[in-house]
Amino acid sequence: MNAAYFPLSGRRKRAAGFSLIEVLFAIVIMGVGILGILSLFGNGLTFTSASQNTTAAAMTAQSLAGRVVTDVDTATPPNHPYLDRIVMGKSWVQDATGTPVPVRFDGANADNDLWWSCRASKNPMNPAAFDDPTKDNAAQPYPTGLYQIAVFVYRNYKAGKQPVAVYTTLVTAGY
């Protein structure tokens, strides 16, 4: 054999391509990356669900504030059940009991998981404690007939659970 015709003779020629170790290493790195991306999808779904709950609760709270002001019963002349409770001096007006225990948003629908309560005050409420009448600013009461209400909306209410949304506004009653 002539070395001029076979310049690599005597040396082993390396095969082109990747070794098994290199391929396995690349698969592991891609797997870790894909798992990271998939975990982001899970977190995104969780945050989206929480955002939808908060948005629905906030819209429900605003709707309930309107309901407190506008609801009338079927009596002649009609009564305003929520406004009448406010004028009578009840702090909690979501039902006739006057207690702070929330009631189901749609009492007729047992599948509904929204609960609500509403507190009224003739004094400015403390923004850090809308649910605590003892922290209202009694030194500067609102003018006669003006009240502040705070509507609390809960999802799957249990005692001690914090509301999903709180909506406050001023209403007039008993003028």
Short mmCIF file of N, CA and C in Angstrom, two decimals:
data_model
loop_
_atom_site.label_atom_id
_atom_site.label_comp_id
_atom_site.label_asym_id
_atom_site.label_seq_id
_atom_site.Cartn_x
_atom_site.Cartn_y
_atom_site.Cartn_z
N MET A 1 0.82 -1.18 0.00
CA MET A 1 0.00 0.00 0.00
C MET A 1 0.86 1.24 0.00
N ASN A 2 0.38 2.17 -0.73
CA ASN A 2 1.11 3.41 -0.83
C ASN A 2 0.45 4.44 0.06
N ALA A 3 1.22 5.14 0.94
CA ALA A 3 0.70 6.12 1.89
C ALA A 3 0.16 7.35 1.17
N ALA A 4 0.59 7.62 -0.02
CA ALA A 4 0.10 8.78 -0.76
C ALA A 4 -1.35 8.59 -1.15
N TYR A 5 -1.75 7.34 -1.39
CA TYR A 5 -3.14 7.10 -1.75
C TYR A 5 -4.06 6.91 -0.53
N PHE A 6 -3.52 6.54 0.57
CA PHE A 6 -4.27 6.31 1.81
C PHE A 6 -3.66 7.13 2.94
N PRO A 7 -3.91 8.43 2.96
CA PRO A 7 -3.23 9.29 3.92
C PRO A 7 -3.63 8.99 5.37
N LEU A 8 -4.78 8.42 5.63
CA LEU A 8 -5.22 8.17 6.99
C LEU A 8 -5.01 6.73 7.40
N SER A 9 -4.29 5.98 6.59
CA SER A 9 -4.12 4.59 6.95
C SER A 9 -3.34 4.49 8.24
N GLY A 10 -3.72 3.56 9.03
CA GLY A 10 -3.08 3.38 10.32
C GLY A 10 -3.81 4.14 11.43
N ARG A 11 -4.57 5.16 11.08
CA ARG A 11 -5.38 5.89 12.07
C ARG A 11 -6.85 5.55 11.84
N ARG A 12 -7.55 5.47 12.95
CA ARG A 12 -8.97 5.13 12.85
C ARG A 12 -9.77 6.37 12.49
N LYS A 13 -10.65 6.27 11.55
CA LYS A 13 -11.45 7.39 11.12
C LYS A 13 -12.68 7.48 12.04
N ARG A 14 -12.97 8.69 12.58
CA ARG A 14 -14.10 8.89 13.49
C ARG A 14 -15.38 9.02 12.69
N ALA A 15 -16.45 8.36 13.16
CA ALA A 15 -17.74 8.40 12.47
C ALA A 15 -18.39 9.76 12.69
N ALA A 16 -19.07 10.27 11.70
CA ALA A 16 -19.76 11.55 11.80
C ALA A 16 -21.06 11.35 12.59
N GLY A 17 -21.50 12.41 13.35
CA GLY A 17 -22.74 12.34 14.10
C GLY A 17 -22.52 12.56 15.59
N PHE A 18 -23.54 12.22 16.39
CA PHE A 18 -23.49 12.43 17.83
C PHE A 18 -23.39 11.08 18.53
N SER A 19 -22.75 11.11 19.68
CA SER A 19 -22.67 9.89 20.48
C SER A 19 -23.95 9.74 21.28
N LEU A 20 -24.17 8.57 21.82
CA LEU A 20 -25.36 8.31 22.61
C LEU A 20 -25.40 9.20 23.85
N ILE A 21 -24.28 9.45 24.46
CA ILE A 21 -24.21 10.31 25.65
C ILE A 21 -24.63 11.73 25.29
N GLU A 22 -24.20 12.24 24.18
CA GLU A 22 -24.57 13.59 23.76
C GLU A 22 -26.07 13.69 23.50
N VAL A 23 -26.64 12.69 22.88
CA VAL A 23 -28.07 12.68 22.60
C VAL A 23 -28.86 12.63 23.90
N LEU A 24 -28.48 11.78 24.84
CA LEU A 24 -29.18 11.69 26.14
C LEU A 24 -29.08 13.00 26.91
N PHE A 25 -27.92 13.61 26.88
CA PHE A 25 -27.73 14.88 27.57
C PHE A 25 -28.65 15.95 26.96
N ALA A 26 -28.77 16.00 25.65
CA ALA A 26 -29.64 16.97 24.98
C ALA A 26 -31.11 16.71 25.33
N ILE A 27 -31.49 15.44 25.42
CA ILE A 27 -32.88 15.10 25.77
C ILE A 27 -33.19 15.55 27.20
N VAL A 28 -32.26 15.34 28.11
CA VAL A 28 -32.47 15.76 29.51
C VAL A 28 -32.62 17.27 29.58
N ILE A 29 -31.78 18.01 28.90
CA ILE A 29 -31.87 19.47 28.92
C ILE A 29 -33.19 19.94 28.34
N MET A 30 -33.62 19.36 27.22
CA MET A 30 -34.91 19.73 26.63
C MET A 30 -36.06 19.37 27.56
N GLY A 31 -35.97 18.23 28.24
CA GLY A 31 -37.02 17.82 29.17
C GLY A 31 -37.16 18.80 30.31
N VAL A 32 -36.05 19.24 30.87
CA VAL A 32 -36.10 20.22 31.97
C VAL A 32 -36.72 21.52 31.47
N GLY A 33 -36.36 21.96 30.29
CA GLY A 33 -36.94 23.18 29.71
C GLY A 33 -38.43 23.06 29.49
N ILE A 34 -38.86 21.93 28.94
CA ILE A 34 -40.28 21.73 28.68
C ILE A 34 -41.06 21.68 29.99
N LEU A 35 -40.53 21.03 31.02
CA LEU A 35 -41.21 21.00 32.33
C LEU A 35 -41.36 22.40 32.91
N GLY A 36 -40.33 23.22 32.75
CA GLY A 36 -40.41 24.61 33.21
C GLY A 36 -41.51 25.37 32.51
N ILE A 37 -41.60 25.20 31.21
CA ILE A 37 -42.64 25.87 30.44
C ILE A 37 -44.02 25.37 30.84
N LEU A 38 -44.18 24.08 31.04
CA LEU A 38 -45.48 23.52 31.45
C LEU A 38 -45.90 24.03 32.83
N SER A 39 -44.94 24.21 33.73
CA SER A 39 -45.29 24.74 35.05
C SER A 39 -45.80 26.17 34.94
N LEU A 40 -45.30 26.92 33.97
CA LEU A 40 -45.81 28.28 33.76
C LEU A 40 -47.27 28.25 33.34
N PHE A 41 -47.66 27.28 32.53
CA PHE A 41 -49.06 27.16 32.13
C PHE A 41 -49.94 26.90 33.35
N GLY A 42 -49.50 26.04 34.24
CA GLY A 42 -50.27 25.76 35.46
C GLY A 42 -50.44 27.00 36.31
N ASN A 43 -49.34 27.74 36.49
CA ASN A 43 -49.43 28.98 37.27
C ASN A 43 -50.34 29.99 36.59
N GLY A 44 -50.25 30.08 35.28
CA GLY A 44 -51.11 31.01 34.54
C GLY A 44 -52.57 30.68 34.70
N LEU A 45 -52.91 29.40 34.65
CA LEU A 45 -54.31 29.00 34.84
C LEU A 45 -54.79 29.33 36.25
N THR A 46 -53.93 29.12 37.25
CA THR A 46 -54.30 29.45 38.62
C THR A 46 -54.56 30.94 38.78
N PHE A 47 -53.67 31.76 38.24
CA PHE A 47 -53.84 33.21 38.35
C PHE A 47 -55.05 33.69 37.56
N THR A 48 -55.31 33.07 36.41
CA THR A 48 -56.48 33.45 35.62
C THR A 48 -57.76 33.13 36.38
N SER A 49 -57.82 31.98 37.00
CA SER A 49 -58.99 31.59 37.78
C SER A 49 -59.21 32.54 38.95
N ALA A 50 -58.14 32.88 39.65
CA ALA A 50 -58.25 33.80 40.78
C ALA A 50 -58.72 35.18 40.31
N SER A 51 -58.22 35.61 39.17
CA SER A 51 -58.62 36.91 38.61
C SER A 51 -60.09 36.91 38.22
N GLN A 52 -60.55 35.81 37.63
CA GLN A 52 -61.96 35.71 37.26
C GLN A 52 -62.85 35.74 38.50
N ASN A 53 -62.43 35.05 39.57
CA ASN A 53 -63.20 35.06 40.81
C ASN A 53 -63.29 36.46 41.38
N THR A 54 -62.17 37.17 41.41
CA THR A 54 -62.14 38.51 41.97
C THR A 54 -62.98 39.46 41.13
N THR A 55 -62.88 39.36 39.82
CA THR A 55 -63.66 40.23 38.94
C THR A 55 -65.15 39.96 39.10
N ALA A 56 -65.54 38.70 39.13
CA ALA A 56 -66.96 38.37 39.30
C ALA A 56 -67.47 38.86 40.65
N ALA A 57 -66.67 38.70 41.68
CA ALA A 57 -67.08 39.15 43.02
C ALA A 57 -67.20 40.68 43.07
N ALA A 58 -66.28 41.39 42.42
CA ALA A 58 -66.33 42.85 42.41
C ALA A 58 -67.57 43.35 41.67
N MET A 59 -67.89 42.72 40.54
CA MET A 59 -69.09 43.12 39.79
C MET A 59 -70.34 42.79 40.60
N THR A 60 -70.34 41.66 41.29
CA THR A 60 -71.48 41.29 42.12
C THR A 60 -71.65 42.27 43.26
N ALA A 61 -70.55 42.70 43.87
CA ALA A 61 -70.61 43.67 44.97
C ALA A 61 -71.21 44.99 44.50
N GLN A 62 -70.81 45.44 43.32
CA GLN A 62 -71.38 46.68 42.78
C GLN A 62 -72.87 46.51 42.49
N SER A 63 -73.23 45.36 41.96
CA SER A 63 -74.63 45.08 41.68
C SER A 63 -75.44 45.07 42.97
N LEU A 64 -74.89 44.46 44.01
CA LEU A 64 -75.60 44.40 45.29
C LEU A 64 -75.75 45.78 45.92
N ALA A 65 -74.76 46.64 45.73
CA ALA A 65 -74.88 48.01 46.25
C ALA A 65 -76.06 48.71 45.57
N GLY A 66 -76.22 48.50 44.28
CA GLY A 66 -77.38 49.05 43.58
C GLY A 66 -78.67 48.44 44.08
N ARG A 67 -78.62 47.16 44.37
CA ARG A 67 -79.81 46.46 44.89
C ARG A 67 -80.22 47.02 46.24
N VAL A 68 -79.26 47.31 47.09
CA VAL A 68 -79.56 47.88 48.42
C VAL A 68 -80.33 49.18 48.27
N VAL A 69 -79.98 49.97 47.29
CA VAL A 69 -80.60 51.28 47.10
C VAL A 69 -81.94 51.18 46.38
N THR A 70 -82.11 50.24 45.48
CA THR A 70 -83.29 50.25 44.62
C THR A 70 -84.35 49.20 44.93
N ASP A 71 -84.05 48.16 45.69
CA ASP A 71 -85.03 47.09 45.92
C ASP A 71 -86.27 47.61 46.65
N VAL A 72 -87.41 47.16 46.18
CA VAL A 72 -88.68 47.44 46.84
C VAL A 72 -89.44 46.13 46.97
N ASP A 73 -90.35 46.07 47.95
CA ASP A 73 -91.16 44.87 48.09
C ASP A 73 -92.49 45.06 47.36
N THR A 74 -93.40 44.12 47.53
CA THR A 74 -94.66 44.15 46.79
C THR A 74 -95.78 44.84 47.56
N ALA A 75 -95.48 45.44 48.69
CA ALA A 75 -96.51 46.11 49.49
C ALA A 75 -96.99 47.37 48.76
N THR A 76 -98.16 47.85 49.19
CA THR A 76 -98.69 49.10 48.64
C THR A 76 -98.89 50.06 49.80
N PRO A 77 -98.22 51.17 49.85
CA PRO A 77 -97.11 51.59 48.99
C PRO A 77 -95.89 50.71 49.25
N PRO A 78 -95.01 50.64 48.27
CA PRO A 78 -93.86 49.74 48.42
C PRO A 78 -92.89 50.21 49.51
N ASN A 79 -92.29 49.24 50.16
CA ASN A 79 -91.25 49.51 51.15
C ASN A 79 -89.89 49.27 50.51
N HIS A 80 -88.89 49.88 51.08
CA HIS A 80 -87.52 49.66 50.64
C HIS A 80 -86.82 48.88 51.75
N PRO A 81 -86.79 47.55 51.67
CA PRO A 81 -86.33 46.76 52.81
C PRO A 81 -84.92 47.12 53.29
N TYR A 82 -83.99 47.30 52.38
CA TYR A 82 -82.62 47.58 52.82
C TYR A 82 -82.49 49.01 53.34
N LEU A 83 -83.05 49.96 52.60
CA LEU A 83 -82.97 51.36 53.04
C LEU A 83 -83.71 51.56 54.35
N ASP A 84 -84.85 50.85 54.53
CA ASP A 84 -85.59 50.97 55.79
C ASP A 84 -84.76 50.47 56.96
N ARG A 85 -84.03 49.38 56.76
CA ARG A 85 -83.16 48.88 57.83
C ARG A 85 -82.05 49.88 58.15
N ILE A 86 -81.52 50.53 57.11
CA ILE A 86 -80.48 51.54 57.34
C ILE A 86 -81.03 52.69 58.17
N VAL A 87 -82.21 53.19 57.79
CA VAL A 87 -82.82 54.31 58.51
C VAL A 87 -83.15 53.93 59.94
N MET A 88 -83.54 52.65 60.16
CA MET A 88 -83.84 52.20 61.53
C MET A 88 -82.58 52.06 62.38
N GLY A 89 -81.43 52.24 61.78
CA GLY A 89 -80.19 52.22 62.54
C GLY A 89 -79.51 50.87 62.61
N LYS A 90 -79.95 49.91 61.81
CA LYS A 90 -79.27 48.61 61.81
C LYS A 90 -77.93 48.75 61.10
N SER A 91 -76.91 48.11 61.66
CA SER A 91 -75.59 48.16 61.02
C SER A 91 -75.50 47.18 59.87
N TRP A 92 -76.05 45.98 60.04
CA TRP A 92 -75.98 44.93 59.01
C TRP A 92 -77.35 44.80 58.40
N VAL A 93 -77.45 45.01 57.09
CA VAL A 93 -78.76 45.12 56.45
C VAL A 93 -79.06 44.07 55.39
N GLN A 94 -78.21 43.05 55.23
CA GLN A 94 -78.44 42.07 54.16
C GLN A 94 -79.65 41.19 54.43
N ASP A 95 -80.09 41.10 55.67
CA ASP A 95 -81.33 40.38 55.98
C ASP A 95 -81.96 41.02 57.21
N ALA A 96 -83.14 40.53 57.58
CA ALA A 96 -83.89 41.15 58.66
C ALA A 96 -83.29 40.89 60.04
N THR A 97 -82.35 39.94 60.18
CA THR A 97 -81.81 39.62 61.49
C THR A 97 -80.86 40.71 62.01
N GLY A 98 -80.22 41.45 61.11
CA GLY A 98 -79.29 42.50 61.53
C GLY A 98 -77.96 41.98 62.02
N THR A 99 -77.65 40.72 61.73
CA THR A 99 -76.37 40.15 62.16
C THR A 99 -75.36 40.23 61.01
N PRO A 100 -74.06 40.16 61.32
CA PRO A 100 -73.06 40.25 60.25
C PRO A 100 -72.87 38.96 59.45
N VAL A 101 -73.63 37.93 59.73
CA VAL A 101 -73.48 36.65 59.03
C VAL A 101 -73.95 36.81 57.58
N PRO A 102 -73.09 36.50 56.61
CA PRO A 102 -73.47 36.63 55.20
C PRO A 102 -74.62 35.71 54.83
N VAL A 103 -75.36 36.12 53.80
CA VAL A 103 -76.45 35.31 53.26
C VAL A 103 -76.09 34.95 51.82
N ARG A 104 -76.70 33.87 51.33
CA ARG A 104 -76.44 33.42 49.96
C ARG A 104 -76.93 34.49 48.98
N PHE A 105 -76.13 34.75 47.96
CA PHE A 105 -76.45 35.80 46.98
C PHE A 105 -77.80 35.54 46.34
N ASP A 106 -78.03 34.33 45.91
CA ASP A 106 -79.31 33.95 45.32
C ASP A 106 -79.86 32.82 46.17
N GLY A 107 -80.61 33.18 47.20
CA GLY A 107 -81.09 32.20 48.17
C GLY A 107 -81.84 31.04 47.57
N ALA A 108 -82.47 31.25 46.42
CA ALA A 108 -83.24 30.20 45.78
C ALA A 108 -82.35 29.20 45.05
N ASN A 109 -81.12 29.55 44.79
CA ASN A 109 -80.23 28.70 44.01
C ASN A 109 -79.13 28.14 44.91
N ALA A 110 -79.29 26.89 45.34
CA ALA A 110 -78.32 26.28 46.24
C ALA A 110 -76.97 26.03 45.57
N ASP A 111 -76.92 26.07 44.24
CA ASP A 111 -75.65 25.86 43.53
C ASP A 111 -74.78 27.10 43.50
N ASN A 112 -75.37 28.25 43.81
CA ASN A 112 -74.61 29.49 43.79
C ASN A 112 -73.66 29.52 44.98
N ASP A 113 -72.38 29.80 44.74
CA ASP A 113 -71.42 29.77 45.84
C ASP A 113 -71.05 31.17 46.32
N LEU A 114 -71.80 32.20 45.91
CA LEU A 114 -71.54 33.56 46.37
C LEU A 114 -72.42 33.90 47.57
N TRP A 115 -71.81 34.52 48.55
CA TRP A 115 -72.49 34.97 49.75
C TRP A 115 -72.21 36.46 49.90
N TRP A 116 -73.07 37.18 50.59
CA TRP A 116 -72.85 38.61 50.75
C TRP A 116 -73.36 39.11 52.09
N SER A 117 -72.80 40.22 52.50
CA SER A 117 -73.29 40.95 53.65
C SER A 117 -73.11 42.43 53.35
N CYS A 118 -73.85 43.27 54.07
CA CYS A 118 -73.79 44.71 53.82
C CYS A 118 -73.87 45.43 55.15
N ARG A 119 -72.91 46.31 55.38
CA ARG A 119 -72.89 47.13 56.60
C ARG A 119 -73.13 48.57 56.23
N ALA A 120 -73.96 49.24 57.03
CA ALA A 120 -74.25 50.66 56.81
C ALA A 120 -73.81 51.46 58.03
N SER A 121 -73.38 52.68 57.78
CA SER A 121 -72.94 53.54 58.88
C SER A 121 -73.25 54.99 58.54
N LYS A 122 -73.64 55.75 59.58
CA LYS A 122 -73.84 57.19 59.36
C LYS A 122 -72.54 57.96 59.60
N ASN A 123 -71.47 57.22 59.90
CA ASN A 123 -70.15 57.81 60.10
C ASN A 123 -69.19 57.25 59.04
N PRO A 124 -68.16 58.02 58.68
CA PRO A 124 -67.18 57.48 57.72
C PRO A 124 -66.53 56.20 58.26
N MET A 125 -66.47 55.18 57.41
CA MET A 125 -65.88 53.90 57.81
C MET A 125 -64.36 53.95 57.68
N ASN A 126 -63.70 53.17 58.52
CA ASN A 126 -62.25 53.05 58.45
C ASN A 126 -61.91 52.12 57.28
N PRO A 127 -61.14 52.60 56.29
CA PRO A 127 -60.84 51.75 55.12
C PRO A 127 -60.08 50.47 55.47
N ALA A 128 -59.41 50.44 56.60
CA ALA A 128 -58.68 49.24 56.99
C ALA A 128 -59.58 48.24 57.70
N ALA A 129 -60.81 48.67 58.08
CA ALA A 129 -61.70 47.79 58.84
C ALA A 129 -63.15 48.12 58.52
N PHE A 130 -63.56 47.92 57.27
CA PHE A 130 -64.94 48.22 56.88
C PHE A 130 -65.95 47.41 57.68
N ASP A 131 -65.55 46.23 58.15
CA ASP A 131 -66.48 45.35 58.86
C ASP A 131 -66.55 45.61 60.36
N ASP A 132 -65.84 46.61 60.87
CA ASP A 132 -65.79 46.87 62.31
C ASP A 132 -66.40 48.23 62.64
N PRO A 133 -67.65 48.25 63.13
CA PRO A 133 -68.30 49.52 63.43
C PRO A 133 -67.59 50.34 64.50
N THR A 134 -66.83 49.70 65.37
CA THR A 134 -66.15 50.44 66.44
C THR A 134 -65.01 51.31 65.91
N LYS A 135 -64.60 51.09 64.67
CA LYS A 135 -63.50 51.87 64.10
C LYS A 135 -63.96 52.98 63.17
N ASP A 136 -65.29 53.19 63.10
CA ASP A 136 -65.81 54.29 62.30
C ASP A 136 -65.42 55.63 62.93
N ASN A 137 -65.39 56.66 62.11
CA ASN A 137 -65.04 58.00 62.58
C ASN A 137 -66.30 58.69 63.08
N ALA A 138 -66.65 58.47 64.36
CA ALA A 138 -67.86 59.04 64.94
C ALA A 138 -67.73 60.54 65.18
N ALA A 139 -66.52 61.07 65.14
CA ALA A 139 -66.31 62.50 65.39
C ALA A 139 -66.82 63.36 64.23
N GLN A 140 -66.92 62.78 63.05
CA GLN A 140 -67.38 63.54 61.88
C GLN A 140 -68.48 62.78 61.15
N PRO A 141 -69.70 62.72 61.73
CA PRO A 141 -70.77 61.97 61.07
C PRO A 141 -71.20 62.65 59.76
N TYR A 142 -71.78 61.83 58.88
CA TYR A 142 -72.32 62.37 57.64
C TYR A 142 -73.56 63.19 57.94
N PRO A 143 -73.95 64.09 57.03
CA PRO A 143 -75.20 64.83 57.22
C PRO A 143 -76.40 63.87 57.28
N THR A 144 -77.49 64.34 57.86
CA THR A 144 -78.69 63.52 58.00
C THR A 144 -79.12 62.97 56.63
N GLY A 145 -79.39 61.67 56.60
CA GLY A 145 -79.86 61.02 55.39
C GLY A 145 -78.76 60.47 54.50
N LEU A 146 -77.49 60.72 54.84
CA LEU A 146 -76.38 60.21 54.05
C LEU A 146 -75.69 59.10 54.84
N TYR A 147 -75.50 57.96 54.21
CA TYR A 147 -74.91 56.80 54.86
C TYR A 147 -73.83 56.21 53.95
N GLN A 148 -72.84 55.60 54.58
CA GLN A 148 -71.86 54.84 53.82
C GLN A 148 -72.22 53.37 53.97
N ILE A 149 -72.19 52.64 52.84
CA ILE A 149 -72.42 51.20 52.91
C ILE A 149 -71.18 50.48 52.40
N ALA A 150 -70.94 49.32 52.95
CA ALA A 150 -69.87 48.44 52.48
C ALA A 150 -70.51 47.09 52.18
N VAL A 151 -70.36 46.64 50.94
CA VAL A 151 -70.90 45.35 50.52
C VAL A 151 -69.73 44.36 50.45
N PHE A 152 -69.86 43.26 51.16
CA PHE A 152 -68.83 42.22 51.20
C PHE A 152 -69.32 41.02 50.41
N VAL A 153 -68.49 40.48 49.53
CA VAL A 153 -68.86 39.30 48.75
C VAL A 153 -67.86 38.19 49.06
N TYR A 154 -68.39 37.02 49.38
CA TYR A 154 -67.59 35.84 49.72
C TYR A 154 -67.86 34.74 48.72
N ARG A 155 -66.88 33.89 48.52
CA ARG A 155 -67.08 32.68 47.72
C ARG A 155 -66.96 31.50 48.67
N ASN A 156 -67.98 30.63 48.66
CA ASN A 156 -68.02 29.46 49.56
C ASN A 156 -67.77 29.88 51.00
N TYR A 157 -68.64 30.72 51.53
CA TYR A 157 -68.45 31.32 52.86
C TYR A 157 -68.33 30.28 53.97
N LYS A 158 -67.37 30.52 54.84
CA LYS A 158 -67.22 29.81 56.11
C LYS A 158 -66.80 30.86 57.13
N ALA A 159 -67.18 30.67 58.39
CA ALA A 159 -66.87 31.65 59.43
C ALA A 159 -65.37 31.94 59.46
N GLY A 160 -65.02 33.21 59.54
CA GLY A 160 -63.63 33.62 59.60
C GLY A 160 -62.98 33.84 58.24
N LYS A 161 -63.68 33.49 57.18
CA LYS A 161 -63.13 33.64 55.83
C LYS A 161 -63.19 35.10 55.39
N GLN A 162 -62.15 35.56 54.71
CA GLN A 162 -62.09 36.93 54.23
C GLN A 162 -62.91 37.07 52.95
N PRO A 163 -63.51 38.26 52.73
CA PRO A 163 -64.28 38.45 51.50
C PRO A 163 -63.38 38.48 50.27
N VAL A 164 -63.94 38.09 49.13
CA VAL A 164 -63.22 38.15 47.87
C VAL A 164 -63.19 39.60 47.38
N ALA A 165 -64.29 40.34 47.64
CA ALA A 165 -64.37 41.73 47.21
C ALA A 165 -65.18 42.53 48.23
N VAL A 166 -64.81 43.82 48.35
CA VAL A 166 -65.55 44.76 49.20
C VAL A 166 -65.80 46.00 48.35
N TYR A 167 -67.04 46.45 48.33
CA TYR A 167 -67.39 47.64 47.56
C TYR A 167 -68.05 48.62 48.52
N THR A 168 -67.60 49.86 48.52
CA THR A 168 -68.21 50.86 49.38
C THR A 168 -68.72 52.03 48.53
N THR A 169 -69.78 52.63 49.02
CA THR A 169 -70.33 53.80 48.36
C THR A 169 -71.18 54.57 49.37
N LEU A 170 -71.60 55.76 48.99
CA LEU A 170 -72.50 56.55 49.82
C LEU A 170 -73.90 56.44 49.26
N VAL A 171 -74.89 56.36 50.15
CA VAL A 171 -76.29 56.31 49.73
C VAL A 171 -77.08 57.31 50.56
N THR A 172 -78.21 57.70 50.03
CA THR A 172 -79.12 58.57 50.78
C THR A 172 -80.35 57.76 51.16
N ALA A 173 -80.84 57.99 52.37
CA ALA A 173 -82.02 57.26 52.85
C ALA A 173 -82.69 58.08 53.95
N GLY A 174 -84.01 58.01 54.01
CA GLY A 174 -84.75 58.63 55.08
C GLY A 174 -84.76 60.14 55.02
N TYR A 175 -84.63 60.71 53.87
CA TYR A 175 -84.63 62.18 53.76
C TYR A 175 -86.01 62.70 53.52
#
